[in-house]
CSV table of C-alpha atoms and ligand atoms in Angstrom, one decimal:
chain,number,residue,atom,x,y,z
Y,1,MET,CA,-3.0,-27.8,27.0
Y,2,ARG,CA,-3.5,-25.8,30.3
Y,3,GLU,CA,-6.7,-23.8,31.0
Y,4,GLY,CA,-6.6,-20.5,29.1
Y,5,ASP,CA,-3.8,-21.5,26.7
Y,6,ALA,CA,-6.3,-21.8,23.8
Y,7,LEU,CA,-7.1,-18.1,24.0
Y,8,LYS,CA,-4.8,-15.2,23.0
Y,9,PRO,CA,-5.2,-13.3,26.3
Y,10,ALA,CA,-4.5,-14.8,29.8
Y,11,PRO,CA,-7.8,-15.5,31.6
Y,12,PHE,CA,-9.5,-12.4,33.2
Y,13,GLY,CA,-12.7,-11.5,34.9
Y,14,TYR,CA,-15.1,-8.9,33.6
Y,15,ALA,CA,-17.2,-6.3,35.5
Y,16,LYS,CA,-19.5,-3.7,34.1
Y,17,ALA,CA,-19.3,-0.4,36.1
Y,18,THR,CA,-22.7,1.2,36.8
Y,19,SER,CA,-21.2,4.5,37.9
Y,20,VAL,CA,-17.8,6.3,38.2
Y,21,GLU,CA,-18.0,5.6,42.0
Y,22,HIS,CA,-18.6,1.9,41.2
Y,23,ALA,CA,-15.6,1.8,38.9
Y,24,VAL,CA,-13.4,3.5,41.6
Y,25,ALA,CA,-14.7,1.0,44.2
Y,26,LEU,CA,-13.9,-2.0,42.0
Y,27,LEU,CA,-10.4,-0.7,41.3
Y,28,GLY,CA,-9.9,-0.4,45.0
Y,29,GLN,CA,-11.2,-3.9,45.7
Y,30,TYR,CA,-9.3,-5.7,43.0
Y,31,THR,CA,-5.7,-4.4,42.9
Y,32,ASP,CA,-4.8,-6.2,39.6
Y,33,SER,CA,-7.7,-4.7,37.6
Y,34,ARG,CA,-7.8,-2.4,34.6
Y,35,ILE,CA,-10.3,0.1,33.2
Y,36,LEU,CA,-11.6,-1.0,29.7
Y,37,ALA,CA,-12.6,2.0,27.6
Y,38,GLY,CA,-12.4,1.7,23.7
Y,39,GLY,CA,-10.1,-1.4,24.1
Y,40,GLN,CA,-8.0,-0.3,21.1
Y,41,SER,CA,-4.8,-0.4,23.0
Y,42,LEU,CA,-5.7,-2.5,26.0
Y,43,ILE,CA,-7.0,-5.5,24.1
Y,44,ALA,CA,-3.9,-5.6,21.9
Y,45,THR,CA,-1.6,-5.7,25.0
Y,46,LEU,CA,-3.8,-8.5,26.5
Y,47,ASN,CA,-3.8,-10.5,23.3
Y,48,MET,CA,0.0,-10.2,23.1
Y,49,ARG,CA,0.2,-11.1,26.8
Y,50,LEU,CA,2.1,-8.0,27.5
Y,51,SER,CA,-0.4,-7.4,30.2
Y,52,ALA,CA,-2.5,-9.8,32.2
Y,53,PRO,CA,-4.9,-8.1,34.6
Y,54,LYS,CA,-7.2,-10.3,36.7
Y,55,LEU,CA,-10.2,-8.0,36.1
Y,56,LEU,CA,-11.4,-5.7,33.4
Y,57,ILE,CA,-13.7,-2.9,34.5
Y,58,ASP,CA,-15.9,-1.9,31.6
Y,59,ILE,CA,-16.9,1.8,31.7
Y,60,ASN,CA,-18.6,1.9,28.3
Y,61,GLY,CA,-22.1,2.1,29.9
Y,62,LEU,CA,-21.3,5.3,31.8
Y,63,ASP,CA,-23.1,8.0,29.8
Y,64,GLU,CA,-22.0,10.6,32.3
Y,65,LEU,CA,-18.5,10.3,30.7
Y,66,ARG,CA,-19.8,11.0,27.2
Y,67,ARG,CA,-20.5,14.7,27.4
Y,68,ILE,CA,-18.9,17.5,25.4
Y,69,ALA,CA,-19.9,20.9,27.0
Y,70,VAL,CA,-18.8,24.4,27.4
Y,71,VAL,CA,-18.7,25.2,31.2
Y,72,GLY,CA,-17.8,28.8,31.8
Y,73,ASP,CA,-14.5,29.5,30.1
Y,74,TRP,CA,-13.7,25.8,29.6
Y,75,LEU,CA,-14.5,23.2,27.0
Y,76,GLU,CA,-15.0,19.9,28.9
Y,77,ILE,CA,-14.7,16.6,26.9
Y,78,GLY,CA,-15.8,13.4,28.7
Y,79,ALA,CA,-13.3,10.6,29.0
Y,80,LEU,CA,-15.6,8.2,27.0
Y,81,VAL,CA,-16.1,10.5,24.1
Y,82,ARG,CA,-14.8,8.5,21.0
Y,83,HIS,CA,-12.2,10.1,18.8
Y,84,ALA,CA,-14.8,10.1,15.9
Y,85,GLU,CA,-17.4,11.9,18.1
Y,86,ALA,CA,-14.9,14.6,19.0
Y,87,GLU,CA,-14.0,14.8,15.3
Y,88,ARG,CA,-17.6,15.5,14.4
Y,89,SER,CA,-18.3,17.9,17.2
Y,90,GLY,CA,-18.9,21.6,16.4
Y,91,ASP,CA,-17.9,22.6,19.9
Y,92,VAL,CA,-14.5,20.9,19.6
Y,93,ALA,CA,-14.0,22.6,16.2
Y,94,ARG,CA,-15.0,26.0,17.5
Y,95,HIS,CA,-13.5,26.0,21.0
Y,96,ALA,CA,-10.5,23.6,20.7
Y,97,PRO,CA,-9.4,23.9,17.0
Y,98,LEU,CA,-6.0,22.3,17.9
Y,99,ILE,CA,-7.7,19.1,18.9
Y,100,ALA,CA,-9.8,19.2,15.8
Y,101,LEU,CA,-6.7,19.5,13.7
Y,102,ALA,CA,-5.0,16.5,15.4
Y,103,LEU,CA,-7.9,14.0,15.5
Y,104,PRO,CA,-7.9,12.9,11.8
Y,105,HIS,CA,-4.2,11.9,12.3
Y,106,ILE,CA,-5.1,9.3,15.0
Y,107,ALA,CA,-5.1,5.8,13.5
Y,108,HIS,CA,-7.9,4.9,11.0
Y,109,PRO,CA,-11.7,5.5,11.1
Y,110,ALA,CA,-12.5,2.0,12.6
Y,111,ILE,CA,-10.1,2.7,15.5
Y,112,ARG,CA,-11.4,6.3,16.0
Y,113,ASN,CA,-14.9,4.9,16.2
Y,114,ARG,CA,-14.0,3.0,19.4
Y,115,GLY,CA,-10.9,4.7,20.8
Y,116,THR,CA,-11.7,7.3,23.5
Y,117,ILE,CA,-10.2,10.6,24.5
Y,118,GLY,CA,-9.6,9.4,28.0
Y,119,GLY,CA,-8.1,6.1,26.9
Y,120,SER,CA,-5.6,7.9,24.7
Y,121,LEU,CA,-4.5,10.2,27.6
Y,122,ALA,CA,-4.4,7.5,30.2
Y,123,TYR,CA,-2.4,5.2,28.0
Y,124,ALA,CA,0.0,8.1,27.3
Y,125,ASP,CA,1.8,6.6,24.2
Y,126,PRO,CA,4.8,8.9,23.6
Y,127,ALA,CA,3.9,9.1,19.9
Y,128,ALA,CA,0.2,9.9,20.4
Y,129,GLU,CA,-1.3,13.1,19.3
Y,130,LEU,CA,-3.7,14.0,22.2
Y,131,PRO,CA,-1.2,14.1,25.1
Y,132,ALA,CA,0.8,16.7,23.1
Y,133,CYS,CA,-2.3,18.7,22.2
Y,134,LEU,CA,-3.4,18.9,25.9
Y,135,LEU,CA,0.1,19.9,26.9
Y,136,ALA,CA,0.2,22.6,24.2
Y,137,LEU,CA,-3.2,23.9,25.3
Y,138,GLY,CA,-2.3,23.9,29.0
Y,139,GLY,CA,-5.3,21.8,29.7
Y,140,GLU,CA,-6.4,19.9,32.7
Y,141,LEU,CA,-7.5,16.3,33.5
Y,142,VAL,CA,-10.4,15.6,35.8
Y,143,VAL,CA,-9.8,12.4,37.9
Y,144,ALA,CA,-12.0,10.5,40.3
Y,145,GLY,CA,-10.3,8.4,42.9
Y,146,LYS,CA,-10.8,7.1,46.4
Y,147,GLY,CA,-10.3,10.6,47.9
Y,148,GLY,CA,-12.9,12.1,45.5
Y,149,LYS,CA,-12.5,14.3,42.5
Y,150,ARG,CA,-9.4,16.3,41.6
Y,151,THR,CA,-7.8,18.0,38.6
Y,152,ILE,CA,-4.3,17.6,37.3
Y,153,LYS,CA,-2.6,20.0,35.0
Y,154,ALA,CA,-1.4,18.5,31.7
Y,155,ASP,CA,2.1,19.8,32.6
Y,156,ASP,CA,2.1,17.5,35.7
Y,157,PHE,CA,0.3,14.5,34.2
Y,158,PHE,CA,2.8,12.8,31.8
Y,159,LYS,CA,5.5,11.3,34.0
Y,160,GLY,CA,7.4,8.8,31.8
Y,161,LEU,CA,7.0,6.1,29.2
Y,162,PHE,CA,3.3,5.0,29.4
Y,163,GLU,CA,3.4,6.5,32.9
Y,164,THR,CA,1.0,9.2,34.2
Y,165,ALA,CA,0.0,10.9,37.4
Y,166,LEU,CA,-3.0,8.5,37.6
Y,167,ALA,CA,-2.8,6.5,40.8
Y,168,PRO,CA,-3.9,2.8,40.7
Y,169,GLY,CA,-7.5,3.4,41.9
Y,170,ASP,CA,-8.1,6.5,39.6
Y,171,VAL,CA,-10.6,6.9,36.8
Y,172,LEU,CA,-10.0,9.7,34.3
Y,173,THR,CA,-13.4,11.3,33.8
Y,174,ALA,CA,-12.8,14.3,31.5
Y,175,ILE,CA,-10.4,16.8,30.1
Y,176,ARG,CA,-10.8,20.6,30.2
Y,177,ILE,CA,-9.4,23.2,27.8
Y,178,SER,CA,-9.7,27.0,27.9
Y,179,VAL,CA,-12.0,27.9,25.1
Y,180,ALA,CA,-10.2,29.5,22.1
Y,181,ARG,CA,-10.5,33.3,21.8
Y,182,ASN,CA,-10.0,35.6,18.8
Y,183,GLU,CA,-6.4,36.0,19.7
Y,184,SER,CA,-5.8,32.3,20.1
Y,185,ARG,CA,-3.6,30.6,17.5
Y,186,CYS,CA,-2.7,26.9,17.0
Y,187,GLY,CA,-0.7,24.8,14.7
Y,188,PHE,CA,-0.3,21.0,14.2
Y,189,ALA,CA,1.9,18.9,12.0
Y,190,GLU,CA,3.2,15.3,12.1
Y,191,LEU,CA,5.2,13.0,9.9
Y,192,ALA,CA,4.3,9.3,9.8
Y,193,ARG,CA,5.2,6.5,7.4
Y,194,ARG,CA,1.6,6.2,6.3
Y,195,HIS,CA,-1.4,8.3,7.3
Y,196,GLY,CA,-2.9,6.8,10.4
Y,197,ASP,CA,0.4,5.3,11.7
Y,198,TYR,CA,1.8,6.6,15.0
Y,199,ALA,CA,3.9,9.7,14.3
Y,200,LEU,CA,7.7,9.5,13.7
Y,201,VAL,CA,7.7,13.1,14.9
Y,202,GLY,CA,4.9,15.4,15.6
Y,203,LEU,CA,4.2,18.9,17.0
Y,204,ALA,CA,1.2,20.5,18.6
Y,205,ALA,CA,1.4,24.2,19.3
Y,206,ALA,CA,-0.7,27.0,20.8
Y,207,ALA,CA,-0.1,30.7,21.3
Y,208,ARG,CA,-1.8,34.1,21.6
Y,209,HIS,CA,-1.4,36.8,19.0
Y,210,ASP,CA,-1.6,40.3,20.7
Y,211,GLY,CA,-2.0,42.1,17.4
Y,212,LYS,CA,1.8,42.5,17.0
Y,213,GLU,CA,3.5,39.4,18.4
Y,214,LEU,CA,3.0,35.9,19.5
Y,215,ARG,CA,2.7,35.5,23.3
Y,216,ASP,CA,2.3,32.4,25.6
Y,217,VAL,CA,3.8,30.1,23.0
Y,218,ARG,CA,3.6,26.4,23.9
Y,219,LEU,CA,5.2,23.9,21.7
Y,220,ALA,CA,4.6,20.2,22.5
Y,221,PHE,CA,6.6,17.6,20.5
Y,222,PHE,CA,5.6,13.9,20.4
Y,223,GLY,CA,7.5,10.8,19.1
Y,224,VAL,CA,10.8,12.3,20.3
Y,225,GLY,CA,11.1,11.1,23.9
Y,226,ALA,CA,9.4,9.1,26.6
Y,227,THR,CA,6.5,11.6,26.8
Y,228,ALA,CA,5.2,14.5,24.9
Y,229,ILE,CA,7.8,17.3,25.5
Y,230,ARG,CA,7.5,21.0,25.8
Y,231,ALA,CA,10.3,22.7,23.8
Y,232,ARG,CA,10.8,25.7,26.1
Y,233,THR,CA,13.9,27.2,24.5
Y,234,ALA,CA,12.2,27.1,21.1
Y,235,GLU,CA,9.1,28.6,22.6
Y,236,ALA,CA,11.1,31.6,23.9
Y,237,ALA,CA,12.8,31.9,20.5
Y,238,VAL,CA,9.4,32.1,18.7
Y,239,ALA,CA,8.2,34.7,21.1
Y,240,LEU,CA,11.4,36.8,20.6
Y,241,GLY,CA,11.3,36.3,16.8
Y,242,THR,CA,14.7,34.6,16.8
Y,243,ASP,CA,15.4,31.3,15.0
Y,244,PRO,CA,13.5,28.6,16.9
Y,245,VAL,CA,15.1,25.7,15.0
Y,246,ALA,CA,18.6,26.6,16.2
Y,247,ALA,CA,17.2,26.7,19.8
Y,248,LEU,CA,15.6,23.3,19.4
Y,249,ALA,CA,18.8,21.4,20.0
Y,250,ARG,CA,18.6,22.4,23.7
Y,251,ASP,CA,15.1,21.0,24.0
Y,252,LEU,CA,15.1,17.7,22.3
Y,253,ASP,CA,17.4,14.7,22.5
Y,254,PRO,CA,15.5,11.9,20.7
Y,255,GLU,CA,16.7,8.3,20.4
Y,256,GLY,CA,17.0,6.5,17.2
Y,257,ASP,CA,15.0,3.3,16.5
Y,258,VAL,CA,14.1,1.0,13.6
Y,259,GLN,CA,11.8,3.7,12.3
Y,260,ALA,CA,14.2,6.7,12.2
Y,261,SER,CA,17.7,7.6,13.5
Y,262,ALA,CA,18.1,10.2,16.2
Y,263,ALA,CA,19.6,12.6,13.6
Y,264,ALA,CA,16.6,12.1,11.3
Y,265,ARG,CA,14.2,12.7,14.1
Y,266,LYS,CA,16.0,16.0,15.1
Y,267,HIS,CA,16.0,17.1,11.5
Y,268,LEU,CA,12.3,16.3,11.0
Y,269,ALA,CA,11.5,18.1,14.3
Y,270,GLY,CA,13.1,21.3,12.8
Y,271,VAL,CA,11.1,20.9,9.6
Y,272,LEU,CA,7.8,20.6,11.5
Y,273,LEU,CA,8.7,23.5,13.7
Y,274,ARG,CA,9.1,25.9,10.7
Y,275,ARG,CA,5.7,24.6,9.3
Y,276,VAL,CA,3.9,25.1,12.6
Y,277,VAL,CA,5.4,28.5,13.4
Y,278,ALA,CA,4.0,29.6,10.0
Y,279,GLN,CA,0.6,28.3,11.0
Y,280,LEU,CA,0.7,30.2,14.3
Y,281,THR,CA,1.2,33.5,12.6
Y,282,GLU,CA,-1.8,33.0,10.3
Y,283,PRO,CA,-5.0,34.9,11.3
Y,284,ARG,CA,-7.7,32.7,12.9
Y,285,PRO,CA,-10.3,31.7,10.3
X,1,FAD,C1,-3.6,0.0,14.7
X,1,FAD,C2,-3.7,1.1,15.7
X,1,FAD,C3,-3.2,2.3,15.4
X,1,FAD,C4,-3.2,3.4,16.3
X,1,FAD,N1,-2.7,4.6,15.9
X,1,FAD,C5,-2.8,5.6,16.8
X,1,FAD,C6,-2.2,6.9,16.5
X,1,FAD,O1,-1.7,7.1,15.4
X,1,FAD,N2,-2.3,7.8,17.5
X,1,FAD,C7,-2.9,7.6,18.7
X,1,FAD,O2,-2.9,8.5,19.5
X,1,FAD,N3,-3.4,6.4,19.0
X,1,FAD,C8,-3.4,5.4,18.1
X,1,FAD,N4,-3.9,4.2,18.4
X,1,FAD,C9,-4.5,4.0,19.8
X,1,FAD,C10,-5.9,4.5,19.9
X,1,FAD,O3,-6.0,5.9,19.8
X,1,FAD,C11,-6.5,4.1,21.2
X,1,FAD,O4,-7.9,4.4,21.1
X,1,FAD,C12,-6.0,4.8,22.5
X,1,FAD,O5,-4.7,4.7,22.6
X,1,FAD,C13,-6.6,4.1,23.7
X,1,FAD,O6,-7.9,4.5,23.8
X,1,FAD,P1,-9.0,3.4,24.2
X,1,FAD,O7,-10.2,4.1,24.5
X,1,FAD,O8,-9.1,2.3,23.1
X,1,FAD,O9,-8.4,2.8,25.6
X,1,FAD,P2,-8.2,1.3,26.1
X,1,FAD,O10,-7.4,0.5,25.1
X,1,FAD,O11,-9.5,0.8,26.5
X,1,FAD,O12,-7.3,1.6,27.4
X,1,FAD,C14,-6.0,2.0,27.2
X,1,FAD,C15,-5.4,2.1,28.7
X,1,FAD,O13,-5.9,3.3,29.3
X,1,FAD,C16,-6.6,2.9,30.5
X,1,FAD,N5,-7.8,3.7,30.5
X,1,FAD,C17,-8.7,3.9,29.5
X,1,FAD,N6,-9.6,4.8,29.9
X,1,FAD,C18,-9.4,5.2,31.1
X,1,FAD,C19,-10.0,6.1,32.0
X,1,FAD,N7,-11.1,6.8,31.7
X,1,FAD,N8,-9.4,6.2,33.3
X,1,FAD,C20,-8.3,5.5,33.6
X,1,FAD,N9,-7.7,4.7,32.8
X,1,FAD,C21,-8.2,4.5,31.6
X,1,FAD,C22,-6.9,1.4,30.4
X,1,FAD,O14,-7.0,0.8,31.6
X,1,FAD,C23,-5.7,1.0,29.6
X,1,FAD,O15,-4.6,0.8,30.4
X,1,FAD,C24,-3.8,3.2,17.5
X,1,FAD,C25,-4.4,1.9,17.9
X,1,FAD,C26,-4.3,0.9,16.9
X,1,FAD,C27,-5.0,-0.4,17.3
């Protein structure tokens, strides 16, 4: 037996980052390195040898990435905030109700106790809830890299299957969402084989109700393409009061797989759209 064959993952080194700057420096120094956050996705890919980085850079000691705070008009959620912590947060419930609606659908409590907000967004699974929520909310991602800090709009962040705008030396440090106002509306629905499974199809939505009509409608589907997808034709239909399900055919072209055919996914997307549009028109509690 060769060295390392007795373990599930290929051999790797381990470094504990002492600050965000340290993590960025380590990423720059070791090109084949990866950030370790909650490990709920990364460790599985290592164990299946789908990925074999030479160095894991553990950011779990960085308390500066654990903050949930209102800063001006923004709710800022640190990248290391666990799904379960966000689920229990009064600030998230009050200022980002869409995220609060979505969190209980992510996996199971044991995974939510470890999985992080930043890990979910950096991993960018096309069937994950949070990328779609951030897209629907028009949020931003705060990133530290070798050139310093920058922000990336959610609309520009999700590039392809498990592919984001993060460069190899980048650490995602936080997300930012405009705090919900009285006129803000949101809706969320997903269909999964069992509660906690990744969604077959899901929809996160946000809008503004001006007293008469819905404005600034943003519909972000997940599980129907390589990334979370804005359904812009359906958004316009909702705002105009015409049938958004008929418009949806122009927005989505899902592929079939062992879980559901393309036709079933399209049909389910229409069902979810009707449910979520009904949620958007309800007054905010
Ligand atoms: C059985 C099971 C079911 C699941 N079901 C769902 C589900 O229904 N919906 C869902 O959304 N998720 C689901 N997940 C995934 C879960 O939400 C993970 O927590 C999440 O995808 C990754 O978060 P993490 O903190 O564990 O990241 P890790 O596994 O530590 O990292 C994931 C990737 O992101 C990178 N990364 C992590 N943090 C950062 C950062 N701050 N900056 C830059 N890169 C970073 C890592 O290098 C790695 O490439 C499931 C996981 C399991 C095991």
